[in-house]
XYZ file of C-alpha atoms in Angstrom:
758
model
C 49.362 69.286 136.575
C 52.402 68.084 134.617
C 52.705 64.909 136.701
C 49.009 64.160 136.292
C 49.256 64.603 132.537
C 52.306 62.347 132.415
C 50.515 59.611 134.352
C 47.452 59.951 132.131
C 49.525 59.570 128.965
C 51.305 56.530 130.345
C 48.025 54.950 131.374
C 46.604 55.543 127.908
C 49.627 54.074 126.159
C 49.961 51.001 128.370
C 46.288 50.159 128.685
C 44.848 47.370 130.766
C 46.669 44.149 131.574
C 46.088 41.588 128.822
C 44.651 38.302 129.993
C 44.210 35.328 127.674
C 44.304 31.584 128.129
C 45.623 31.809 131.678
C 48.637 33.907 130.645
C 48.550 37.376 132.161
C 50.644 40.386 131.278
C 51.705 41.532 134.715
C 50.042 44.654 136.052
C 53.091 45.667 138.032
C 55.827 44.361 135.818
C 54.818 45.934 132.539
C 53.717 49.422 133.522
C 55.207 50.021 136.973
C 53.106 53.190 137.200
C 54.112 53.932 140.803
C 57.049 53.108 143.030
C 56.817 50.048 145.261
C 55.834 51.583 148.622
C 57.321 48.662 150.566
C 60.909 49.323 149.504
C 61.537 52.079 152.025
C 60.294 50.234 155.080
C 61.753 46.740 154.935
C 63.157 45.020 157.998
C 66.765 43.834 157.921
C 67.142 41.050 155.390
C 63.550 41.351 154.215
C 62.886 41.360 150.464
C 59.991 42.706 148.439
C 59.061 41.674 144.925
C 56.150 44.021 144.231
C 53.711 46.086 146.311
C 51.922 42.954 147.576
C 54.609 40.510 148.744
C 57.585 40.615 151.079
C 59.545 37.695 152.535
C 61.968 37.665 155.465
C 65.013 35.382 155.863
C 63.148 33.354 158.508
C 60.500 32.572 155.843
C 57.937 34.982 157.231
C 55.729 35.742 154.237
C 53.773 38.989 154.378
C 50.966 39.748 151.954
C 49.712 43.309 151.615
C 45.924 43.391 151.313
C 45.457 47.120 150.687
C 41.692 47.301 151.210
C 39.940 48.209 154.445
C 38.940 45.213 156.548
C 35.591 46.031 158.133
C 34.347 42.523 158.819
C 33.619 41.625 155.206
C 36.605 39.256 155.014
C 38.461 41.119 152.287
C 41.876 40.641 153.890
C 41.358 36.871 153.817
C 40.345 36.604 150.169
C 42.944 39.071 148.888
C 45.626 37.155 150.776
C 44.305 33.900 149.316
C 44.715 35.291 145.785
C 48.424 35.795 146.401
C 48.899 32.623 148.453
C 47.263 30.492 145.755
C 49.858 31.476 143.171
C 52.715 31.570 145.685
C 51.927 27.959 146.651
C 51.605 28.568 150.382
C 48.724 27.864 152.768
C 47.000 30.831 154.357
C 48.283 29.949 157.820
C 51.825 30.629 156.589
C 50.908 34.148 155.570
C 50.953 37.319 157.643
C 48.501 39.886 156.298
C 48.892 43.656 156.559
C 46.904 46.529 155.082
C 50.034 48.372 154.044
C 50.658 52.097 153.592
C 48.634 54.679 151.733
C 49.985 54.511 148.207
C 48.964 55.241 144.639
C 50.385 51.812 143.783
C 47.288 50.316 145.406
C 44.822 52.084 143.135
C 41.441 50.398 142.728
C 40.543 50.437 139.041
C 37.239 48.613 139.568
C 35.962 51.315 141.896
C 35.229 53.614 138.975
C 34.744 51.118 136.137
C 30.985 50.809 136.633
C 30.513 54.550 137.069
C 29.574 55.137 133.443
C 26.124 55.173 131.834
C 26.087 51.487 130.888
C 24.372 48.794 132.969
C 26.488 45.893 134.182
C 24.864 43.470 131.751
C 25.829 45.586 128.733
C 28.971 43.972 127.300
C 29.053 45.940 124.062
C 32.344 47.273 122.747
C 31.338 50.800 123.712
C 30.466 49.776 127.258
C 33.720 47.882 127.715
C 35.705 50.790 126.246
C 34.143 53.231 128.694
C 34.772 50.867 131.602
C 38.400 50.577 130.596
C 38.724 54.347 130.343
C 37.189 54.843 133.787
C 39.534 52.223 135.225
C 42.353 54.169 133.625
C 41.175 57.329 135.363
C 41.309 55.548 138.716
C 44.801 54.324 137.883
C 45.969 57.770 136.822
C 44.639 59.291 140.029
C 46.130 56.520 142.154
C 42.721 56.155 143.744
C 43.185 53.712 146.641
C 39.812 52.920 148.166
C 37.482 50.261 149.499
C 33.896 50.530 148.341
C 31.438 49.711 145.609
C 31.859 45.968 146.249
C 34.907 46.303 144.020
C 37.911 44.987 145.934
C 37.901 41.419 144.604
C 37.033 42.470 141.072
C 40.005 44.818 141.176
C 42.415 42.404 142.842
C 41.487 39.140 141.124
C 44.083 39.431 138.370
C 46.779 41.670 139.786
C 47.131 39.989 143.176
C 47.355 36.542 141.591
C 49.936 37.988 139.221
C 51.881 39.339 142.201
C 51.971 35.893 143.785
C 52.839 34.126 140.539
C 55.625 36.566 139.679
C 57.123 36.275 143.163
C 57.042 32.491 142.893
C 58.725 32.666 139.471
C 61.736 34.672 140.692
C 62.017 32.570 143.861
C 62.260 29.436 141.716
C 64.827 31.116 139.465
C 66.930 32.092 142.485
C 66.695 28.567 143.883
C 67.722 27.097 140.531
C 70.869 29.255 140.554
C 71.627 28.328 144.151
C 71.184 24.597 143.529
C 72.773 24.615 140.093
C 69.794 23.016 138.360
C 67.241 24.033 135.766
C 64.202 25.887 137.073
C 62.006 23.386 135.247
C 63.258 20.651 137.598
C 61.948 22.437 140.696
C 58.549 22.397 142.368
C 57.050 24.531 145.120
C 54.850 23.836 148.115
C 54.351 25.232 151.614
C 56.874 28.040 151.254
C 59.691 25.844 149.980
C 61.291 24.913 146.661
C 62.192 21.264 146.122
C 64.495 19.463 143.726
C 62.967 16.007 143.912
C 65.706 14.308 141.904
C 68.351 15.131 144.512
C 66.097 15.481 147.546
C 67.347 19.027 148.183
C 65.040 21.817 149.356
C 65.342 25.520 150.113
C 62.854 27.736 151.888
C 61.581 30.870 150.176
C 63.287 32.978 152.816
C 66.708 31.528 151.984
C 66.605 32.868 148.437
C 64.261 35.858 148.856
C 66.993 38.517 148.710
C 68.523 37.002 145.589
C 65.097 36.546 144.011
C 64.184 40.183 144.534
C 67.087 41.169 142.275
C 65.727 39.076 139.392
C 63.343 40.704 136.928
C 60.220 38.626 136.326
C 59.155 37.922 132.744
C 56.657 40.023 130.881
C 54.094 37.249 131.231
C 53.371 34.925 134.114
C 51.118 31.907 133.813
C 48.331 31.752 136.355
C 46.849 28.519 137.635
C 43.806 27.091 135.937
C 40.702 27.154 138.084
C 40.745 23.356 138.235
C 44.130 23.498 139.996
C 43.101 25.934 142.743
C 43.785 24.715 146.260
C 42.565 27.740 148.234
C 40.357 29.724 145.906
C 36.807 28.503 145.453
C 36.732 27.006 148.940
C 35.827 28.530 152.328
C 38.918 29.695 154.197
C 39.367 30.546 157.874
C 39.466 34.307 158.409
C 43.021 35.550 158.812
C 41.899 38.035 161.483
C 39.675 35.684 163.468
C 42.177 34.937 166.259
C 42.826 38.638 166.815
C 39.116 39.347 167.045
C 38.141 36.535 169.399
C 41.062 37.323 171.709
C 40.309 41.041 171.788
C 43.565 42.104 170.158
C 43.918 45.879 169.677
C 43.350 45.973 165.926
C 40.663 48.668 165.599
C 41.140 52.408 165.426
C 39.570 52.891 168.817
C 42.157 50.476 170.304
C 45.198 52.593 169.407
C 47.417 53.360 172.406
C 50.631 55.376 172.096
C 53.102 56.676 174.675
C 52.292 60.074 176.212
C 48.879 60.089 174.509
C 46.224 62.748 174.923
C 42.546 62.247 174.199
C 39.985 64.331 172.413
C 36.511 64.692 171.017
C 34.549 67.150 168.898
C 31.390 69.207 169.257
C 30.270 70.233 165.790
C 27.355 72.437 164.827
C 24.089 70.474 165.029
C 22.908 72.430 161.991
C 24.983 71.420 159.009
C 27.377 73.977 157.542
C 26.433 76.671 160.106
C 28.883 78.610 162.283
C 28.797 79.665 165.928
C 27.079 82.983 166.539
C 28.326 83.198 170.099
C 30.295 80.743 172.247
C 31.347 80.582 175.889
C 34.241 78.181 176.481
C 35.138 79.334 179.988
C 33.316 76.620 181.931
C 34.654 73.856 179.710
C 38.230 75.176 179.782
C 38.295 75.104 183.598
C 37.185 71.501 183.910
C 39.695 68.988 185.359
C 41.816 67.244 182.738
C 41.116 69.697 179.929
C 44.255 70.673 178.010
C 42.907 72.847 175.212
C 39.777 73.709 173.255
C 40.258 74.413 169.557
C 37.897 76.061 167.079
C 37.400 73.875 163.996
C 36.543 75.244 160.562
C 36.589 72.667 157.771
C 34.765 71.730 154.600
C 32.795 69.292 156.765
C 31.505 71.942 159.125
C 32.270 74.170 162.076
C 32.604 73.490 165.755
C 35.078 72.819 168.527
C 37.622 70.164 169.381
C 38.560 69.318 172.945
C 41.985 67.963 173.962
C 42.137 66.401 177.413
C 43.995 63.930 179.606
C 41.303 61.279 179.137
C 38.290 60.623 176.950
C 35.717 61.177 179.695
C 37.144 64.603 180.508
C 36.971 65.477 176.803
C 33.334 64.315 176.590
C 32.345 66.291 179.686
C 34.077 69.445 178.477
C 32.468 69.230 175.047
C 29.092 68.969 176.722
C 29.893 72.045 178.815
C 30.650 74.294 175.833
C 27.873 76.860 175.576
C 27.254 77.938 172.006
C 24.549 79.502 169.892
C 24.564 78.346 166.287
C 23.356 80.005 163.099
C 20.015 78.990 161.645
C 19.945 76.288 158.989
C 19.960 77.336 155.339
C 18.151 74.195 154.176
C 14.611 72.868 154.759
C 14.325 72.894 158.536
C 12.210 69.813 159.134
C 11.257 66.474 157.599
C 7.959 67.793 156.248
C 9.755 70.569 154.376
C 12.286 68.068 153.035
C 9.479 65.842 151.776
C 7.893 68.833 150.055
C 11.214 69.657 148.382
C 11.382 66.126 146.991
C 7.772 66.272 145.773
C 8.387 69.650 144.136
C 11.397 68.178 142.351
C 9.280 65.294 141.062
C 6.638 67.706 139.814
C 9.165 69.837 137.975
C 10.187 69.172 134.405
C 13.789 68.681 135.447
C 15.803 65.488 135.375
C 18.067 63.245 133.364
C 16.918 59.928 131.933
C 19.653 57.319 132.154
C 17.257 54.836 130.583
C 14.868 55.909 127.844
C 13.848 52.959 125.683
C 11.140 53.267 123.072
C 8.672 56.173 123.155
C 7.247 56.426 126.649
C 5.169 59.562 126.106
C 3.416 58.091 123.071
C 2.811 54.813 124.893
C 0.968 56.596 127.682
C -0.824 59.135 125.502
C -3.789 56.867 124.709
C -3.548 54.441 127.634
C -6.971 53.322 128.925
C -7.406 54.146 132.587
C -7.995 50.512 133.490
C -4.601 49.600 132.015
C -2.660 52.100 134.151
C -0.833 51.356 137.383
C 0.330 54.419 139.325
C 2.074 54.810 142.661
C 4.186 57.199 144.740
C 6.970 56.047 147.060
C 9.200 57.752 149.617
C 12.075 56.783 151.927
C 13.873 58.703 154.721
C 17.464 59.601 155.435
C 19.462 56.836 157.105
C 22.582 56.892 159.276
C 25.413 54.378 158.996
C 25.517 53.776 162.777
C 28.790 51.839 162.761
C 29.318 49.913 165.986
C 32.722 51.556 166.426
C 32.057 55.309 166.626
C 34.076 57.656 164.449
C 37.624 58.036 165.712
C 41.217 58.594 164.670
C 44.551 59.144 166.377
C 47.125 61.637 165.135
C 50.565 62.882 166.115
C 52.201 65.960 164.623
C 55.867 66.061 165.476
C 58.950 67.420 163.740
C 56.869 68.433 160.743
C 55.508 64.915 160.174
C 51.874 63.930 160.652
C 51.163 60.318 161.616
C 47.514 59.215 161.486
C 46.037 55.965 162.763
C 42.646 55.870 161.127
C 39.959 53.239 160.459
C 39.342 54.590 156.968
C 38.258 53.334 153.544
C 40.206 55.858 151.434
C 43.881 56.067 152.513
C 45.294 58.221 149.707
C 42.496 60.785 149.941
C 42.843 60.762 153.737
C 46.536 61.510 153.298
C 45.879 64.310 150.836
C 43.112 66.093 152.750
C 44.914 65.762 156.080
C 48.044 67.259 154.521
C 45.924 70.152 153.251
C 44.317 70.635 156.664
C 47.681 70.540 158.432
C 49.352 72.786 155.864
C 52.176 70.349 155.066
C 53.327 68.390 152.039
C 51.643 65.087 151.255
C 54.880 63.119 151.718
C 54.990 64.325 155.321
C 51.786 62.443 156.149
C 51.758 58.740 157.013
C 48.394 56.992 157.199
C 48.115 53.772 159.197
C 44.834 52.077 158.304
C 43.477 49.996 161.176
C 40.634 47.505 161.151
C 37.209 49.136 160.935
C 34.425 48.421 163.407
C 31.908 48.815 160.597
C 32.210 51.039 157.579
C 29.306 50.773 155.099
C 30.692 53.820 153.242
C 30.844 56.124 156.272
C 34.555 55.644 156.716
C 35.174 56.715 153.153
C 34.749 60.216 154.585
C 37.648 62.257 155.979
C 36.101 64.327 158.772
C 37.198 62.156 161.696
C 40.773 61.985 160.364
C 40.929 65.710 159.614
C 39.705 66.619 163.106
C 42.365 64.381 164.654
C 45.039 66.016 162.495
C 43.932 69.512 163.503
C 43.883 68.673 167.209
C 47.285 66.982 166.965
C 48.736 70.255 165.659
C 47.720 71.833 168.977
C 49.188 69.082 171.183
C 52.903 70.005 171.205
C 54.022 66.767 169.610
C 51.914 64.446 171.745
C 49.556 61.992 170.007
C 45.820 62.658 170.367
C 43.158 59.975 170.098
C 39.936 61.684 169.023
C 36.765 59.681 169.740
C 33.272 60.864 168.916
C 30.358 60.286 171.225
C 27.614 58.102 169.797
C 25.361 61.164 169.722
C 27.914 63.141 167.708
C 28.274 60.171 165.365
C 24.542 59.771 164.660
C 23.901 63.499 164.331
C 26.889 64.299 162.096
C 26.779 61.526 159.538
C 26.857 61.714 155.768
C 23.444 60.119 155.419
C 21.854 57.791 152.939
C 19.710 60.341 151.128
C 15.976 60.644 151.477
C 14.263 59.960 148.163
C 10.852 59.987 146.541
C 9.463 58.499 143.355
C 6.397 58.624 141.129
C 5.790 55.687 138.858
C 3.308 54.623 136.225
C 2.978 51.575 134.033
C 0.758 50.657 131.105
C -0.258 47.009 130.972
C -0.800 45.023 127.796
C -3.474 42.433 127.080
C -1.236 39.755 128.634
C -0.912 41.656 131.920
C 2.746 42.508 131.283
C 3.955 46.113 131.202
C 4.131 47.709 127.759
C 5.434 50.960 129.179
C 7.070 52.047 132.425
C 7.875 55.595 133.521
C 9.775 56.236 136.748
C 10.712 59.624 138.169
C 13.006 59.603 141.200
C 14.138 62.616 143.207
C 16.965 62.592 145.711
C 19.907 64.732 146.795
C 23.058 64.025 144.824
C 25.552 61.851 146.698
C 28.324 62.784 144.268
C 27.628 66.508 144.541
C 27.503 66.346 148.324
C 30.745 64.343 148.564
C 32.568 66.761 146.260
C 31.414 69.709 148.374
C 33.064 68.148 151.415
C 36.241 66.749 149.869
C 36.962 68.734 146.715
C 34.803 71.878 146.843
C 36.525 73.412 143.805
C 35.314 70.538 141.574
C 31.794 70.523 140.148
C 30.044 67.254 139.200
C 30.118 66.365 135.516
C 26.839 65.098 134.127
C 23.931 63.507 135.966
C 24.463 61.598 139.214
C 23.659 57.998 138.316
C 23.436 57.008 141.986
C 20.032 58.712 142.121
C 18.545 55.997 139.915
C 20.972 53.108 140.534
C 18.830 50.031 140.983
C 16.054 51.335 138.734
C 17.589 52.435 135.428
C 19.988 49.512 135.096
C 17.888 46.420 135.792
C 17.631 43.506 133.311
C 13.983 43.962 132.361
C 12.852 44.045 128.724
C 10.004 46.566 128.483
C 9.423 48.190 125.116
C 8.922 51.688 126.478
C 11.017 52.149 129.604
C 12.125 55.479 131.050
C 13.847 56.158 134.352
C 14.523 59.805 135.203
C 16.604 61.073 138.089
C 16.156 64.550 139.564
C 18.803 65.988 141.874
C 17.008 67.736 144.739
C 19.336 70.212 146.429
C 18.425 70.004 150.104
C 21.723 70.753 151.852
C 21.930 67.947 154.388
C 25.173 66.023 153.801
C 24.598 62.682 152.095
C 27.079 59.968 151.259
C 27.753 56.400 150.278
C 25.607 54.016 152.362
C 25.719 50.269 151.801
C 24.540 49.791 148.184
C 24.069 53.583 147.742
C 21.167 54.376 145.373
C 20.313 50.707 145.011
C 19.232 50.740 148.657
C 16.109 52.772 147.904
C 15.724 52.080 144.196
C 15.528 48.380 144.961
C 12.537 49.178 147.166
C 10.975 51.479 144.580
C 11.520 49.315 141.514
C 10.752 45.900 142.958
C 7.751 47.016 145.014
C 6.284 48.641 141.938
C 7.008 45.506 139.899
C 4.971 43.629 142.493
C 2.158 46.143 142.019
C 2.343 45.562 138.263
C 2.160 41.792 138.803
C -0.874 42.192 141.068
C -2.673 44.534 138.658
C -1.912 42.255 135.703
C -2.925 39.127 137.625
C 0.514 37.650 137.000
C 2.578 35.691 139.498
C 5.527 37.917 140.607
C 8.118 35.242 139.823
C 6.542 34.473 136.463
C 6.546 38.206 135.662
C 10.308 38.265 136.141
C 10.847 35.127 134.088
C 9.084 36.732 131.137
C 10.603 40.211 131.434
C 14.125 38.857 132.029
C 14.071 36.236 129.276
C 16.901 38.025 127.453
C 19.216 37.574 130.452
C 19.627 33.860 131.311
C 21.776 34.684 134.366
C 18.896 36.628 135.897
C 16.352 33.943 135.061
C 18.475 31.214 136.652
C 18.791 33.237 139.847
C 15.034 33.859 139.936
C 14.247 30.206 139.313
C 16.773 29.044 141.886
C 15.384 31.135 144.728
C 11.829 30.204 143.750
C 12.723 26.510 143.946
C 14.517 26.972 147.280
C 11.522 28.756 148.797
C 8.998 26.394 147.174
C 7.371 29.437 145.657
C 3.779 28.825 144.638
C 3.085 26.059 147.137
C 0.201 26.842 149.509
C 1.108 28.262 152.924
C -0.809 27.890 156.177
C -3.153 30.735 157.041
C -1.336 33.692 158.546
C 1.838 33.250 156.491
C 2.969 34.840 153.233
C 5.988 35.286 150.982
C 7.349 38.206 149.025
C 9.841 38.291 146.156
C 12.381 40.823 144.860
C 15.346 40.891 142.490
C 18.152 43.421 142.065
C 21.287 43.518 139.951
C 23.806 45.718 141.757
C 27.609 45.914 141.750
C 27.719 43.000 139.329
C 25.800 40.661 141.638
C 22.517 39.144 140.418
C 20.424 38.593 143.552
C 16.913 37.332 144.182
C 15.382 37.100 147.640
C 12.208 35.615 149.065
C 11.014 36.681 152.510
C 8.431 34.712 154.483
C 6.439 36.459 157.206
C 3.919 35.259 159.765
C 1.138 37.060 161.612
C 1.631 36.595 165.371
C -0.051 38.119 168.443
C 3.047 40.303 168.935
C 3.004 41.528 165.328
C 4.396 40.426 161.976
C 7.449 38.210 162.319
C 10.039 37.594 159.605
C 10.442 33.827 159.666
C 12.808 32.976 156.837
C 14.757 34.530 153.990
C 15.975 32.660 150.913
C 18.756 34.223 148.839
C 20.118 33.152 145.456
C 23.049 35.131 144.105
C 25.224 34.818 141.016
C 28.635 36.474 141.402
C 30.318 34.906 138.368
C 33.262 33.361 140.224
C 32.862 32.492 143.892
C 36.328 32.729 145.458
C 35.249 32.020 149.053
C 31.703 30.651 149.408
C 31.752 31.026 153.188
C 32.545 34.718 153.057
C 30.083 35.275 150.216
C 27.269 33.652 152.196
C 28.132 35.717 155.270
C 28.052 38.920 153.237
C 24.744 38.080 151.573
C 23.145 37.429 154.962
C 24.784 40.536 156.434
C 23.537 42.681 153.559
C 20.008 41.340 153.888
C 19.986 42.008 157.642
C 21.229 45.533 156.935
C 18.379 46.104 154.478
C 15.763 44.519 156.732
C 16.923 46.674 159.659
C 16.334 49.809 157.614
C 12.974 48.553 156.382
C 11.726 47.638 159.833
C 12.291 50.821 161.762
C 15.192 53.073 160.833
C 14.822 56.724 159.855
C 16.643 59.978 160.404
C 14.272 62.893 160.905
C 14.974 66.617 161.049
C 13.497 69.269 163.339
C 14.666 72.898 163.556
C 17.471 72.014 161.171
C 18.869 69.309 163.475
C 18.858 65.512 163.459
C 16.449 64.209 166.103
C 17.938 60.732 166.592
C 20.985 60.293 168.806
C 21.746 56.662 169.710
C 20.602 53.075 169.290
C 17.514 53.661 171.420
C 15.988 55.688 168.582
C 18.016 54.406 165.626
C 18.146 50.687 166.226
C 19.147 47.730 164.077
C 17.442 44.360 163.825
C 18.162 42.406 167.011
C 19.115 38.737 167.176
C 15.653 37.815 168.442
C 14.136 39.370 165.310
C 16.521 37.726 162.835
C 15.006 35.091 160.539
C 16.556 31.840 159.373
C 18.517 32.144 156.132
C 19.117 29.773 153.262
C 21.633 30.856 150.639
C 22.592 29.520 147.194
C 25.623 30.824 145.301
C 25.620 30.485 141.510
C 28.478 30.931 139.033
C 26.762 31.352 135.672
C 27.569 35.021 135.022
C 30.353 35.716 132.534
C 31.735 38.640 134.515
C 32.747 38.588 138.157
C 30.489 40.584 140.444
C 30.885 42.132 143.861
C 29.479 40.780 147.107
C 29.600 43.206 150.036
C 26.482 45.232 149.233
C 24.375 43.092 146.927
C 22.235 41.441 149.598
C 20.852 44.783 150.792
C 18.708 46.144 147.885
C 16.228 43.239 147.493
C 15.594 42.853 151.243
C 13.201 45.763 151.830
C 10.986 45.165 148.756
C 10.812 41.402 149.375
C 9.648 42.137 152.923
C 7.179 44.835 151.825
C 5.776 42.529 149.154
C 5.352 39.760 151.737
C 3.528 42.172 154.054
C 1.191 43.081 151.185
C 0.441 39.434 150.461
C -0.204 38.823 154.155
C -2.286 41.908 154.951
C -3.462 43.324 151.633
C -1.834 46.614 152.637
C 0.575 48.123 150.122
C 3.142 50.176 152.054
C 4.999 52.649 149.882
C 7.038 54.474 152.520
C 9.775 53.295 154.841
C 10.158 52.319 157.581
C 7.356 49.768 157.404
C 6.841 49.918 161.176
C 5.045 53.250 160.747
C 2.212 51.294 159.117
C 2.304 47.814 160.688
C 3.687 46.308 163.897
C 6.547 43.828 163.809
C 7.417 41.238 166.414
């Protein structure tokens, strides 16, 4: 506790890095809150200047991009931030994830976790954001999630590059015997144009590393950017197209064993009786280990190959305890409805006097509706896996994870060793979406490695184990009512939303001794924090304790609140005889950024122009993770069912660092949301998940994918995230299009339970 208190005091005293007029007070150079993790692992002659840059004598420049690369392009953009200020092209840079280290804390991951919506820039809101960022810093919370990586790295990684360039120039000036002001940099070299002399960065790297950078380093003006603001080739593209072994499932080590797990199909339950004899006698089986963790109970199999491990796991005969939570989907739905009917809940938005506004509302002015969505799995293409070796008291883990420092901590706890005896090697991720922010697959690998006599064990889950032992996007239900004014606009809006708590569930698995503080804002994220001006506006979240593990799924609460909020807004527009786009223009008039996004997508889609018979469009808007996004979906009635023909997306992210990557992520997010809306659901029977593979939990296929048109705006004052923001508006835009086409208002997902899609 003393070290935590010391860090907290230091964080409080130092505060955030000051940025003004292009001059930044260096994150690393002023506070140095943690040791540079690169210093202990340098190659001969290699020099490091800070946690993000190291340079070898042969001029090999390595940039540490300490966020999980799961296809979203984060390693490319983070590297570009450093390369821009270091004055080198991206093709001169080698990019690594780097070690698990508190030095790579992500302040932005927690900054938006307070009660204030993103658009609130009041002093109080900014103070709370700064305090929450300080908490992340004090905890050394290294993680990839919440569409936060670029927001976190934008200043400090540019500072790292600029500071490294500064000391390299200083070292070159001393070597050449000239003033630093006479030198210029380009392409990894420092030139003295007056004399025609030049030195490579690598020639002076060791000397430069011994020079202290100044307290302030000047960053380039946006007008002078060469890399940032332009599409860049992905730094990992060659490895991917050539099939290089960069993913967790690709790890191969000498003398390696293989493993898998068979966990209880009923969450949290233990074996009543188990017979391992048949499985233990199977060819290739080395050992079967009982597993008891905060994630659940079951068995791990260690074998000479993966197939033998799979076969042995299947051969384990076990009777499990009964579930202690609602045993089927109908009972779960009833639990959610009971929660809505209760008087419980916390209102994270409560403007005006909602009760009074509804007290005398004429029946004809009321709009009422009930919505519900199911659990969803992450279904990453690469199944859960990790490789571990426990030898000479040291645990090495190769893990495709999103949270390296927490992985290190919980694996050290599971193995019963000190944290500094655990080394986490973060590989590329074959999909993450929040699932790989969990620790179960790494913990299981660590526990099996302890039973392998020093040999490494690669633990791979079957697809069935993966689908049936997820930390799911929670099921949720909502009841909504609005009172319309004479102009057809809402005078009052009351939303009640019930869902299991993601935060409470995650704490139970990772830190069971810690209880959640205050209401879980993820329950109403996407409903309570939208830029709509309604005089009487209340959004209440009710935590429904169901017991099925839930977690962070791409866009988290926004994923279902986007559907709830924007579908109901469409109902309000219909009841008030107001065009859906015009409704938003009027209700968002106080937020010009939102209005510009709405107007842009409407212009792109030629909203309001007549369509041929059998075609229709739907609209939705969501502000999530700092990204202002509007989407229009066009559908067509065909003999094979409803087909999604085209999707238009307009998004404002404040500063667009790589338009190509941003467009790819917006399209990816929309496809993710459309996939869920079309046909995905996780159902429960006898306490167990019924789905098991892609045949019954499928994603949108290429033949179903629509054409996309994307516009990226930069009007917002604050930078927003990108990775998740395309997902929330997709489902409501599609549902609203289906309503316009068919006249059928669908208030439950997936939509395919009500209409057929081509």
